[in-house]
mmCIF file of C-alpha atoms in Angstrom:
data_model
loop_
_atom_site.group_PDB
_atom_site.id
_atom_site.type_symbol
_atom_site.label_atom_id
_atom_site.label_comp_id
_atom_site.label_asym_id
_atom_site.label_seq_id
_atom_site.Cartn_x
_atom_site.Cartn_y
_atom_site.Cartn_z
ATOM 1 C CA MET F 1 0.177 0.219 -0.075
ATOM 2 C CA ALA F 2 2.444 2.482 1.420
ATOM 3 C CA ASP F 3 4.266 1.602 -2.061
ATOM 4 C CA VAL F 4 1.075 2.603 -4.705
ATOM 5 C CA THR F 5 0.801 5.491 -1.898
ATOM 6 C CA ASP F 6 4.302 6.548 -2.635
ATOM 7 C CA LYS F 7 4.516 5.844 -6.478
ATOM 8 C CA ARG F 8 0.929 7.773 -7.099
ATOM 9 C CA LEU F 9 2.680 11.061 -5.018
ATOM 10 C CA LEU F 10 5.826 10.891 -7.752
ATOM 11 C CA ARG F 11 3.566 11.153 -10.487
ATOM 12 C CA GLY F 12 1.566 14.013 -9.262
ATOM 13 C CA ALA F 13 4.512 15.844 -8.212
ATOM 14 C CA ARG F 14 6.180 14.934 -11.839
ATOM 15 C CA THR F 15 2.802 16.712 -12.966
ATOM 16 C CA ARG F 16 2.563 19.090 -11.403
ATOM 17 C CA LYS F 17 5.921 19.923 -12.198
ATOM 18 C CA THR F 18 5.472 19.841 -16.053
ATOM 19 C CA VAL F 19 2.478 22.110 -15.783
ATOM 20 C CA LEU F 20 3.851 24.634 -13.477
ATOM 21 C CA GLU F 21 6.823 24.881 -16.127
ATOM 22 C CA ARG F 22 4.155 24.925 -18.736
ATOM 23 C CA ALA F 23 2.186 27.653 -17.136
ATOM 24 C CA VAL F 24 5.009 29.929 -16.218
ATOM 25 C CA ASP F 25 5.877 29.717 -20.168
ATOM 26 C CA ILE F 26 1.920 31.176 -21.016
ATOM 27 C CA ALA F 27 2.045 33.747 -18.065
ATOM 28 C CA SER F 28 5.446 35.387 -19.311
ATOM 29 C CA LEU F 29 3.438 35.287 -22.626
ATOM 30 C CA ASP F 30 0.003 36.609 -22.373
ATOM 31 C CA GLY F 31 -0.267 37.075 -18.595
ATOM 32 C CA LEU F 32 -1.260 35.153 -15.548
ATOM 33 C CA GLU F 33 -4.719 35.396 -17.411
ATOM 34 C CA GLY F 34 -4.075 33.061 -20.035
ATOM 35 C CA VAL F 35 -2.951 30.003 -18.076
ATOM 36 C CA SER F 36 -5.865 28.187 -17.354
ATOM 37 C CA PHE F 37 -6.504 24.395 -16.540
ATOM 38 C CA GLY F 38 -8.081 23.360 -20.161
ATOM 39 C CA ARG F 39 -4.944 25.042 -22.063
ATOM 40 C CA LEU F 40 -2.887 23.419 -19.179
ATOM 41 C CA ALA F 41 -4.389 20.117 -20.534
ATOM 42 C CA THR F 42 -3.956 20.919 -24.058
ATOM 43 C CA ASP F 43 -0.368 22.071 -23.791
ATOM 44 C CA THR F 44 1.137 19.038 -21.788
ATOM 45 C CA GLY F 45 -1.057 16.184 -22.219
ATOM 46 C CA HIS F 46 -2.666 15.851 -18.613
ATOM 47 C CA SER F 47 -6.034 15.353 -18.161
ATOM 48 C CA LYS F 48 -7.777 18.244 -17.020
ATOM 49 C CA ALA F 49 -9.070 16.816 -14.521
ATOM 50 C CA GLY F 50 -6.270 15.452 -13.351
ATOM 51 C CA ILE F 51 -4.186 19.060 -13.150
ATOM 52 C CA GLN F 52 -7.611 20.226 -11.298
ATOM 53 C CA THR F 53 -6.957 17.159 -8.970
ATOM 54 C CA LEU F 54 -3.660 18.980 -7.876
ATOM 55 C CA PHE F 55 -4.472 22.273 -8.392
ATOM 56 C CA LYS F 56 -7.941 22.959 -7.275
ATOM 57 C CA THR F 57 -8.720 26.287 -7.880
ATOM 58 C CA LYS F 58 -7.985 28.754 -11.253
ATOM 59 C CA GLU F 59 -6.588 30.942 -8.234
ATOM 60 C CA ALA F 60 -4.613 28.461 -6.360
ATOM 61 C CA LEU F 61 -2.854 27.975 -9.557
ATOM 62 C CA GLN F 62 -2.008 30.989 -10.387
ATOM 63 C CA LEU F 63 0.161 31.388 -6.921
ATOM 64 C CA ALA F 64 1.609 28.311 -7.500
ATOM 65 C CA VAL F 65 2.611 29.656 -10.561
ATOM 66 C CA VAL F 66 3.647 32.818 -9.376
ATOM 67 C CA ASP F 67 6.386 30.816 -6.646
ATOM 68 C CA PHE F 68 7.750 28.271 -9.583
ATOM 69 C CA ALA F 69 8.414 31.446 -11.095
ATOM 70 C CA ARG F 70 9.995 32.849 -8.027
ATOM 71 C CA GLU F 71 12.159 29.760 -7.380
ATOM 72 C CA MET F 72 13.349 29.633 -10.810
ATOM 73 C CA PHE F 73 14.446 33.031 -10.744
ATOM 74 C CA ILE F 74 16.313 32.800 -7.096
ATOM 75 C CA ASP F 75 18.201 29.737 -8.589
ATOM 76 C CA ASN F 76 19.060 31.666 -11.833
ATOM 77 C CA VAL F 77 19.377 35.219 -10.416
ATOM 78 C CA VAL F 78 20.524 35.401 -6.901
ATOM 79 C CA ARG F 79 21.895 32.353 -6.091
ATOM 80 C CA PRO F 80 24.785 32.445 -8.615
ATOM 81 C CA ALA F 81 25.540 36.068 -7.457
ATOM 82 C CA ARG F 82 26.413 34.907 -4.068
ATOM 83 C CA SER F 83 29.449 33.442 -4.803
ATOM 84 C CA ALA F 84 30.767 37.287 -5.655
ATOM 85 C CA PRO F 85 31.788 39.304 -2.509
ATOM 86 C CA ARG F 86 29.156 41.197 -1.328
ATOM 87 C CA GLY F 87 28.888 45.142 -2.201
ATOM 88 C CA VAL F 88 29.714 46.527 -5.859
ATOM 89 C CA ALA F 89 30.998 43.160 -7.104
ATOM 90 C CA ARG F 90 27.895 41.098 -6.243
ATOM 91 C CA LEU F 91 25.522 44.090 -7.597
ATOM 92 C CA ARG F 92 27.449 43.827 -10.794
ATOM 93 C CA ALA F 93 27.102 39.375 -10.585
ATOM 94 C CA LEU F 94 23.583 39.853 -10.015
ATOM 95 C CA LEU F 95 23.034 42.494 -12.858
ATOM 96 C CA ASP F 96 25.008 39.779 -15.523
ATOM 97 C CA GLU F 97 22.853 37.208 -14.418
ATOM 98 C CA TRP F 98 19.805 39.153 -15.036
ATOM 99 C CA VAL F 99 21.264 39.871 -18.391
ATOM 100 C CA VAL F 100 21.659 35.848 -19.131
ATOM 101 C CA TYR F 101 18.586 35.464 -17.553
ATOM 102 C CA ALA F 102 16.494 38.477 -19.807
ATOM 103 C CA SER F 103 18.706 37.836 -22.799
ATOM 104 C CA THR F 104 18.241 33.520 -23.114
ATOM 105 C CA PRO F 105 14.711 33.757 -20.753
ATOM 106 C CA LEU F 106 14.100 30.702 -18.831
ATOM 107 C CA PHE F 107 10.311 31.120 -19.742
ATOM 108 C CA ALA F 108 9.053 31.728 -23.361
ATOM 109 C CA GLY F 109 8.021 35.495 -22.913
ATOM 110 C CA GLY F 110 10.934 37.001 -21.327
ATOM 111 C CA CYS F 111 10.768 38.337 -17.663
ATOM 112 C CA PHE F 112 7.986 37.032 -16.206
ATOM 113 C CA ARG F 113 7.750 39.514 -13.061
ATOM 114 C CA ALA F 114 7.699 42.463 -15.730
ATOM 115 C CA ALA F 115 4.910 40.307 -17.876
ATOM 116 C CA ASN F 116 2.900 40.130 -14.718
ATOM 117 C CA LEU F 117 3.357 43.169 -12.385
ATOM 118 C CA ALA F 118 1.695 45.336 -14.831
ATOM 119 C CA GLU F 119 -1.526 42.833 -15.629
ATOM 120 C CA PHE F 120 -1.769 42.944 -11.786
ATOM 121 C CA ASP F 121 -1.496 46.229 -11.041
ATOM 122 C CA GLY F 122 -5.428 46.999 -10.674
ATOM 123 C CA LYS F 123 -6.678 43.564 -9.002
ATOM 124 C CA PRO F 124 -6.205 43.206 -5.692
ATOM 125 C CA GLY F 125 -5.903 39.993 -4.256
ATOM 126 C CA PRO F 126 -3.596 36.865 -3.052
ATOM 127 C CA VAL F 127 -2.046 36.960 -6.772
ATOM 128 C CA HIS F 128 -1.650 40.591 -6.506
ATOM 129 C CA ASP F 129 0.085 40.456 -2.668
ATOM 130 C CA ALA F 130 2.708 37.457 -3.845
ATOM 131 C CA LEU F 131 3.579 39.415 -6.763
ATOM 132 C CA PHE F 132 4.544 42.111 -5.840
ATOM 133 C CA ARG F 133 5.965 40.569 -2.421
ATOM 134 C CA ASP F 134 8.059 38.888 -5.298
ATOM 135 C CA GLN F 135 9.013 42.110 -6.541
ATOM 136 C CA ARG F 136 9.915 43.665 -2.734
ATOM 137 C CA GLU F 137 12.561 40.912 -2.197
ATOM 138 C CA TRP F 138 14.392 41.428 -5.317
ATOM 139 C CA LEU F 139 14.222 45.312 -4.692
ATOM 140 C CA GLU F 140 15.472 44.381 -1.361
ATOM 141 C CA VAL F 141 18.217 42.157 -2.935
ATOM 142 C CA ILE F 142 19.282 44.841 -4.964
ATOM 143 C CA ALA F 143 19.617 47.839 -1.699
ATOM 144 C CA GLY F 144 21.000 45.880 0.725
ATOM 145 C CA GLU F 145 23.938 44.827 -1.794
ATOM 146 C CA LEU F 146 24.224 49.202 -2.657
ATOM 147 C CA ARG F 147 23.859 49.386 1.343
ATOM 148 C CA HIS F 148 26.742 47.042 2.034
ATOM 149 C CA ALA F 149 28.846 49.213 -1.064
ATOM 150 C CA VAL F 150 28.216 52.408 0.599
ATOM 151 C CA ASP F 151 28.583 51.177 4.395
ATOM 152 C CA SER F 152 31.784 49.373 3.192
ATOM 153 C CA GLY F 153 32.848 52.510 1.575
ATOM 154 C CA GLU F 154 33.388 51.062 -1.640
ATOM 155 C CA ILE F 155 31.326 53.598 -3.301
ATOM 156 C CA ALA F 156 29.853 57.202 -2.676
ATOM 157 C CA ASP F 157 26.856 57.211 -0.515
ATOM 158 C CA LEU F 158 23.806 57.711 -2.396
ATOM 159 C CA ASP F 159 20.174 57.795 -2.025
ATOM 160 C CA ILE F 160 19.445 54.163 -2.065
ATOM 161 C CA ASP F 161 15.592 54.481 -2.795
ATOM 162 C CA LEU F 162 16.652 56.426 -5.569
ATOM 163 C CA ALA F 163 18.588 53.964 -6.938
ATOM 164 C CA VAL F 164 16.641 50.631 -6.325
ATOM 165 C CA PHE F 165 13.987 52.563 -8.186
ATOM 166 C CA GLN F 166 16.487 53.403 -11.243
ATOM 167 C CA ILE F 167 17.619 50.341 -11.335
ATOM 168 C CA ASP F 168 14.641 48.251 -11.252
ATOM 169 C CA ALA F 169 13.336 50.922 -13.912
ATOM 170 C CA VAL F 170 16.375 50.408 -16.269
ATOM 171 C CA LEU F 171 16.032 46.898 -16.637
ATOM 172 C CA CYS F 172 12.047 46.441 -16.726
ATOM 173 C CA ALA F 173 12.832 49.268 -20.315
ATOM 174 C CA ALA F 174 15.982 46.796 -20.820
ATOM 175 C CA ASN F 175 13.553 43.098 -20.830
ATOM 176 C CA THR F 176 11.110 45.288 -22.989
ATOM 177 C CA ALA F 177 13.952 46.204 -25.401
ATOM 178 C CA LEU F 178 15.119 42.412 -25.164
ATOM 179 C CA ARG F 179 12.113 41.291 -26.393
ATOM 180 C CA LEU F 180 12.217 43.310 -29.705
ATOM 181 C CA GLY F 181 15.690 42.577 -30.663
ATOM 182 C CA ASP F 182 17.194 45.231 -29.423
ATOM 183 C CA ASP F 183 20.530 44.302 -27.327
ATOM 184 C CA SER F 184 21.716 47.364 -27.140
ATOM 185 C CA ALA F 185 19.572 47.971 -23.904
ATOM 186 C CA VAL F 186 22.261 45.585 -22.569
ATOM 187 C CA SER F 187 25.210 47.544 -22.407
ATOM 188 C CA LYS F 188 22.534 51.061 -21.741
ATOM 189 C CA VAL F 189 21.963 49.159 -18.451
ATOM 190 C CA ARG F 190 25.440 48.364 -17.620
ATOM 191 C CA ARG F 191 26.936 52.079 -17.861
ATOM 192 C CA ILE F 192 23.629 53.442 -15.775
ATOM 193 C CA VAL F 193 23.929 51.011 -13.206
ATOM 194 C CA GLU F 194 28.103 52.095 -13.323
ATOM 195 C CA GLY F 195 26.930 55.863 -13.192
ATOM 196 C CA LEU F 196 25.285 55.478 -9.815
ATOM 197 C CA LEU F 197 28.431 53.390 -8.154
ATOM 198 C CA ALA F 198 30.777 56.702 -8.199
ATOM 199 C CA ALA F 199 33.813 55.844 -6.011
ATOM 200 C CA PRO F 200 33.939 58.182 -2.585
ATOM 201 C CA ARG F 201 35.897 61.546 -2.622
ATOM 202 C CA MET L 1 -30.835 63.334 -50.062
ATOM 203 C CA ALA L 2 -27.554 65.307 -48.726
ATOM 204 C CA ASP L 3 -29.100 65.810 -45.722
ATOM 205 C CA VAL L 4 -29.775 62.518 -45.090
ATOM 206 C CA THR L 5 -26.487 61.319 -45.771
ATOM 207 C CA ASP L 6 -25.051 64.135 -43.835
ATOM 208 C CA LYS L 7 -26.854 63.739 -40.808
ATOM 209 C CA ARG L 8 -25.845 59.874 -40.489
ATOM 210 C CA LEU L 9 -22.122 60.268 -41.680
ATOM 211 C CA LEU L 10 -22.579 62.589 -38.366
ATOM 212 C CA ARG L 11 -24.049 59.585 -36.381
ATOM 213 C CA GLY L 12 -21.077 57.346 -37.417
ATOM 214 C CA ALA L 13 -18.606 59.862 -36.345
ATOM 215 C CA ARG L 14 -20.446 60.631 -32.946
ATOM 216 C CA THR L 15 -20.851 56.922 -32.310
ATOM 217 C CA ARG L 16 -16.837 56.735 -33.488
ATOM 218 C CA LYS L 17 -15.622 58.521 -30.823
ATOM 219 C CA THR L 18 -18.397 57.027 -28.099
ATOM 220 C CA VAL L 19 -16.822 53.141 -29.103
ATOM 221 C CA LEU L 20 -13.524 54.604 -29.333
ATOM 222 C CA GLU L 21 -13.080 56.236 -26.155
ATOM 223 C CA ARG L 22 -14.607 53.378 -24.333
ATOM 224 C CA ALA L 23 -11.868 50.915 -26.259
ATOM 225 C CA VAL L 24 -8.927 53.486 -25.619
ATOM 226 C CA ASP L 25 -10.200 52.895 -21.276
ATOM 227 C CA ILE L 26 -10.473 48.712 -21.752
ATOM 228 C CA ALA L 27 -7.166 48.875 -23.593
ATOM 229 C CA SER L 28 -5.183 50.316 -20.885
ATOM 230 C CA LEU L 29 -6.931 47.979 -18.522
ATOM 231 C CA ASP L 30 -6.850 45.153 -20.302
ATOM 232 C CA GLY L 31 -4.600 45.635 -22.902
ATOM 233 C CA LEU L 32 -5.907 46.104 -26.712
ATOM 234 C CA GLU L 33 -6.757 42.193 -26.952
ATOM 235 C CA GLY L 34 -8.887 42.521 -24.536
ATOM 236 C CA VAL L 35 -10.881 45.003 -27.245
ATOM 237 C CA SER L 36 -14.233 43.381 -29.196
ATOM 238 C CA PHE L 37 -16.672 44.016 -30.807
ATOM 239 C CA GLY L 38 -19.202 42.269 -28.229
ATOM 240 C CA ARG L 39 -17.711 44.295 -25.027
ATOM 241 C CA LEU L 40 -17.708 47.766 -26.813
ATOM 242 C CA ALA L 41 -21.735 47.076 -27.925
ATOM 243 C CA THR L 42 -22.534 46.038 -24.215
ATOM 244 C CA ASP L 43 -20.206 48.652 -22.986
ATOM 245 C CA THR L 44 -21.937 51.512 -25.256
ATOM 246 C CA GLY L 45 -25.431 50.381 -25.904
ATOM 247 C CA HIS L 46 -24.757 50.413 -29.324
ATOM 248 C CA SER L 47 -25.544 47.231 -31.899
ATOM 249 C CA LYS L 48 -22.563 45.231 -32.409
ATOM 250 C CA ALA L 49 -23.363 45.308 -36.008
ATOM 251 C CA GLY L 50 -22.913 49.558 -35.951
ATOM 252 C CA ILE L 51 -20.012 48.894 -34.801
ATOM 253 C CA GLN L 52 -18.804 46.073 -36.967
ATOM 254 C CA THR L 53 -20.132 48.428 -40.034
ATOM 255 C CA LEU L 54 -17.902 51.357 -38.268
ATOM 256 C CA PHE L 55 -14.157 49.450 -37.817
ATOM 257 C CA LYS L 56 -14.390 46.432 -39.977
ATOM 258 C CA THR L 57 -11.871 43.784 -38.444
ATOM 259 C CA LYS L 58 -10.268 43.662 -35.355
ATOM 260 C CA GLU L 59 -7.286 44.759 -36.552
ATOM 261 C CA ALA L 60 -8.705 47.634 -37.876
ATOM 262 C CA LEU L 61 -10.050 48.593 -34.522
ATOM 263 C CA GLN L 62 -7.298 48.358 -32.618
ATOM 264 C CA LEU L 63 -5.548 50.414 -35.233
ATOM 265 C CA ALA L 64 -8.540 53.034 -35.003
ATOM 266 C CA VAL L 65 -7.543 52.853 -30.948
ATOM 267 C CA VAL L 66 -4.020 52.854 -31.617
ATOM 268 C CA ASP L 67 -4.516 56.420 -33.208
ATOM 269 C CA PHE L 68 -7.242 58.053 -30.755
ATOM 270 C CA ALA L 69 -4.991 57.223 -28.017
ATOM 271 C CA ARG L 70 -1.763 58.887 -29.597
ATOM 272 C CA GLU L 71 -4.322 61.937 -30.438
ATOM 273 C CA MET L 72 -4.778 62.389 -26.899
ATOM 274 C CA PHE L 73 -1.552 61.807 -25.618
ATOM 275 C CA ILE L 74 -0.893 64.546 -28.459
ATOM 276 C CA ASP L 75 -3.365 66.584 -26.977
ATOM 277 C CA ASN L 76 -2.606 65.843 -23.237
ATOM 278 C CA VAL L 77 0.979 66.887 -22.860
ATOM 279 C CA VAL L 78 2.614 67.142 -25.929
ATOM 280 C CA ARG L 79 0.876 70.007 -27.375
ATOM 281 C CA PRO L 80 0.515 72.215 -23.604
ATOM 282 C CA ALA L 81 4.345 71.862 -23.455
ATOM 283 C CA ARG L 82 4.856 74.244 -26.863
ATOM 284 C CA SER L 83 4.340 77.070 -24.729
ATOM 285 C CA ALA L 84 7.232 76.550 -22.784
ATOM 286 C CA PRO L 85 10.682 77.512 -24.374
ATOM 287 C CA ARG L 86 12.499 74.901 -26.673
ATOM 288 C CA GLY L 87 15.307 72.776 -24.013
ATOM 289 C CA VAL L 88 14.930 72.283 -20.825
ATOM 290 C CA ALA L 89 12.283 74.129 -20.026
ATOM 291 C CA ARG L 90 10.134 72.471 -22.481
ATOM 292 C CA LEU L 91 11.768 69.212 -21.236
ATOM 293 C CA ARG L 92 10.592 70.162 -17.464
ATOM 294 C CA ALA L 93 6.834 71.078 -19.204
ATOM 295 C CA LEU L 94 6.497 67.764 -20.541
ATOM 296 C CA LEU L 95 7.132 66.349 -17.205
ATOM 297 C CA ASP L 96 4.886 68.195 -15.272
ATOM 298 C CA GLU L 97 2.050 67.487 -18.617
ATOM 299 C CA TRP L 98 3.560 63.445 -18.475
ATOM 300 C CA VAL L 99 3.034 63.357 -14.539
ATOM 301 C CA VAL L 100 -0.753 64.743 -14.892
ATOM 302 C CA TYR L 101 -1.603 62.685 -17.774
ATOM 303 C CA ALA L 102 -0.242 59.519 -15.946
ATOM 304 C CA SER L 103 -1.515 60.487 -12.036
ATOM 305 C CA THR L 104 -4.592 61.653 -12.934
ATOM 306 C CA PRO L 105 -5.373 59.394 -15.988
ATOM 307 C CA LEU L 106 -7.404 60.410 -19.037
ATOM 308 C CA PHE L 107 -7.197 56.007 -19.547
ATOM 309 C CA ALA L 108 -8.633 54.431 -16.620
ATOM 310 C CA GLY L 109 -5.927 51.462 -16.385
ATOM 311 C CA GLY L 110 -3.157 54.862 -16.663
ATOM 312 C CA CYS L 111 -0.723 55.264 -19.624
ATOM 313 C CA PHE L 112 -1.691 53.243 -22.378
ATOM 314 C CA ARG L 113 0.976 52.943 -24.421
ATOM 315 C CA ALA L 114 2.476 51.399 -21.192
ATOM 316 C CA ALA L 115 -0.311 49.096 -21.053
ATOM 317 C CA ASN L 116 0.018 48.216 -24.920
ATOM 318 C CA LEU L 117 3.849 48.029 -25.823
ATOM 319 C CA ALA L 118 4.836 44.811 -23.425
ATOM 320 C CA GLU L 119 1.425 42.987 -24.070
ATOM 321 C CA PHE L 120 2.338 43.450 -28.627
ATOM 322 C CA ASP L 121 5.968 43.070 -28.330
ATOM 323 C CA GLY L 122 6.057 39.703 -29.211
ATOM 324 C CA LYS L 123 3.213 39.899 -31.884
ATOM 325 C CA PRO L 124 4.579 41.446 -35.141
ATOM 326 C CA GLY L 125 1.647 43.011 -37.450
ATOM 327 C CA PRO L 126 0.322 46.342 -38.078
ATOM 328 C CA VAL L 127 -0.803 46.907 -34.642
ATOM 329 C CA HIS L 128 2.482 45.778 -33.227
ATOM 330 C CA ASP L 129 4.195 48.634 -35.710
ATOM 331 C CA ALA L 130 1.659 51.744 -34.920
ATOM 332 C CA LEU L 131 2.427 51.166 -31.045
ATOM 333 C CA PHE L 132 6.029 51.157 -31.882
ATOM 334 C CA ARG L 133 5.888 54.438 -34.086
ATOM 335 C CA ASP L 134 4.212 56.007 -31.372
ATOM 336 C CA GLN L 135 6.573 54.825 -29.084
ATOM 337 C CA ARG L 136 9.536 56.486 -31.094
ATOM 338 C CA GLU L 137 7.805 59.556 -32.119
ATOM 339 C CA TRP L 138 7.649 59.940 -28.162
ATOM 340 C CA LEU L 139 11.285 59.011 -27.354
ATOM 341 C CA GLU L 140 11.717 61.840 -30.311
ATOM 342 C CA VAL L 141 10.337 64.248 -28.657
ATOM 343 C CA ILE L 142 12.607 63.713 -25.831
ATOM 344 C CA ALA L 143 15.230 63.513 -27.460
ATOM 345 C CA GLY L 144 14.979 66.733 -29.252
ATOM 346 C CA GLU L 145 14.621 68.703 -26.483
ATOM 347 C CA LEU L 146 17.816 67.640 -25.076
ATOM 348 C CA ARG L 147 19.381 67.679 -28.225
ATOM 349 C CA HIS L 148 18.625 71.426 -28.136
ATOM 350 C CA ALA L 149 19.625 72.133 -24.974
ATOM 351 C CA VAL L 150 23.172 70.894 -25.397
ATOM 352 C CA ASP L 151 22.888 72.934 -28.716
ATOM 353 C CA SER L 152 22.717 76.028 -26.688
ATOM 354 C CA GLY L 153 24.590 75.375 -24.099
ATOM 355 C CA GLU L 154 21.880 75.211 -21.558
ATOM 356 C CA ILE L 155 23.398 71.630 -20.363
ATOM 357 C CA ALA L 156 26.641 69.948 -20.838
ATOM 358 C CA ASP L 157 26.826 67.190 -23.770
ATOM 359 C CA LEU L 158 25.448 64.005 -22.530
ATOM 360 C CA ASP L 159 24.824 60.966 -24.302
ATOM 361 C CA ILE L 160 21.318 61.687 -25.598
ATOM 362 C CA ASP L 161 20.370 57.734 -26.715
ATOM 363 C CA LEU L 162 21.006 57.060 -23.046
ATOM 364 C CA ALA L 163 19.072 59.779 -21.092
ATOM 365 C CA VAL L 164 16.113 59.073 -23.541
ATOM 366 C CA PHE L 165 16.676 55.869 -22.543
ATOM 367 C CA GLN L 166 16.617 56.405 -18.993
ATOM 368 C CA ILE L 167 14.105 58.619 -18.671
ATOM 369 C CA ASP L 168 11.830 56.291 -20.754
ATOM 370 C CA ALA L 169 12.656 53.865 -17.915
ATOM 371 C CA VAL L 170 11.695 55.946 -14.980
ATOM 372 C CA LEU L 171 8.505 57.114 -16.602
ATOM 373 C CA CYS L 172 7.314 54.062 -17.394
ATOM 374 C CA ALA L 173 8.101 53.017 -13.432
ATOM 375 C CA ALA L 174 6.437 55.966 -11.877
ATOM 376 C CA ASN L 175 3.278 54.971 -14.093
ATOM 377 C CA THR L 176 3.147 51.677 -12.366
ATOM 378 C CA ALA L 177 4.191 53.096 -9.222
ATOM 379 C CA LEU L 178 1.394 55.290 -9.434
ATOM 380 C CA ARG L 179 -1.091 52.322 -10.589
ATOM 381 C CA LEU L 180 0.077 51.460 -6.727
ATOM 382 C CA GLY L 181 -0.564 54.682 -5.019
ATOM 383 C CA ASP L 182 3.133 55.124 -4.551
ATOM 384 C CA ASP L 183 3.282 58.906 -5.488
ATOM 385 C CA SER L 184 6.949 59.172 -4.647
ATOM 386 C CA ALA L 185 7.718 57.947 -7.328
ATOM 387 C CA VAL L 186 7.223 61.434 -9.387
ATOM 388 C CA SER L 187 9.745 62.584 -6.515
ATOM 389 C CA LYS L 188 12.156 60.549 -8.115
ATOM 390 C CA VAL L 189 11.311 60.591 -11.740
ATOM 391 C CA ARG L 190 11.751 64.618 -11.098
ATOM 392 C CA ARG L 191 15.471 63.831 -9.650
ATOM 393 C CA ILE L 192 16.575 61.835 -11.631
ATOM 394 C CA VAL L 193 15.837 63.951 -14.995
ATOM 395 C CA GLU L 194 16.855 66.736 -13.279
ATOM 396 C CA GLY L 195 20.161 64.782 -12.323
ATOM 397 C CA LEU L 196 20.928 64.762 -16.254
ATOM 398 C CA LEU L 197 20.443 68.179 -17.070
ATOM 399 C CA ALA L 198 23.606 69.233 -15.580
ATOM 400 C CA ALA L 199 25.168 72.956 -16.113
ATOM 401 C CA PRO L 200 28.010 72.993 -18.583
ATOM 402 C CA ARG L 201 31.076 73.250 -16.669
#
């Protein structure tokens, strides 16, 4: 009996992963509203009833997609950069990993966050909250490295909030530019960020 | 006969305007893909057949919506700023008008352009081209004033392309922040733009 249950759980976990990978692709292309049980069944070959059993409601499915995308972002951008020393070096590493992430996207439609924040900005609820919690978390990573660079005297004092707003804005613009095949955005982002990292006088 | 035709044309023009105003609202909230003959008929009370007669195809309707939004933007942002002298003063005026435009939106969902560029970045075709032509036109307005400010010695020489990329990026980010009720984005935009307008040495 235990063996049958184990196999069933394993099969459920595999289905879950296949479905979520496809759902994240759909959401980065068409937004989370484009993610439905029916479309996922058609795209993955799993039964609609089986997918519904795993995720219950559309909202629960959307929340699982946000969480899955968040983990992929951490695994592919935030974690690799941790091998660089804190401060300016890690900020540059985060930028490098982000450029790879946005240029050869994990997700068919490019940056998952950029594709969905705008869609949910006027729709309060748990999915909105999860998306914005994820966004704040990412901005806090950038802020943390900037703060470290200032505190350790690596760079001149600067308005962290303003710098984070600016970095987030140019990354978001670069994501759009990259989708359009405009690679010059990458060097623009680097120049703008380097401009913020002035040596202390 | 001429009179009957005139009245019919006038009625057609009025219907067209009502439908386009509603369509621009829908597109700024849900994107141009959310604009359909059926929804416009329900929302405006005009018959679906009548609206279809005016616009023919969904693509023609979407193109008319882009054009209508573009004219509203010119009327409300670009034209009022023309009373300011060229260069830094007009750039600041454009920014002020843009802030009014984005804060108390003409369109229910905020900046029409920001809502739709991302949606169409992966969808080649006439609507994509119209959206990006409109975007380029707006960036060229900003570039023109920066160039004038540099050429007339008002501000220090700067990389116009890079500055325009940066201004566009922070305006787009401010639009998202304003939708979320974060008014601090407006002063951030002003500080970042003022930072680009350094006096020549």
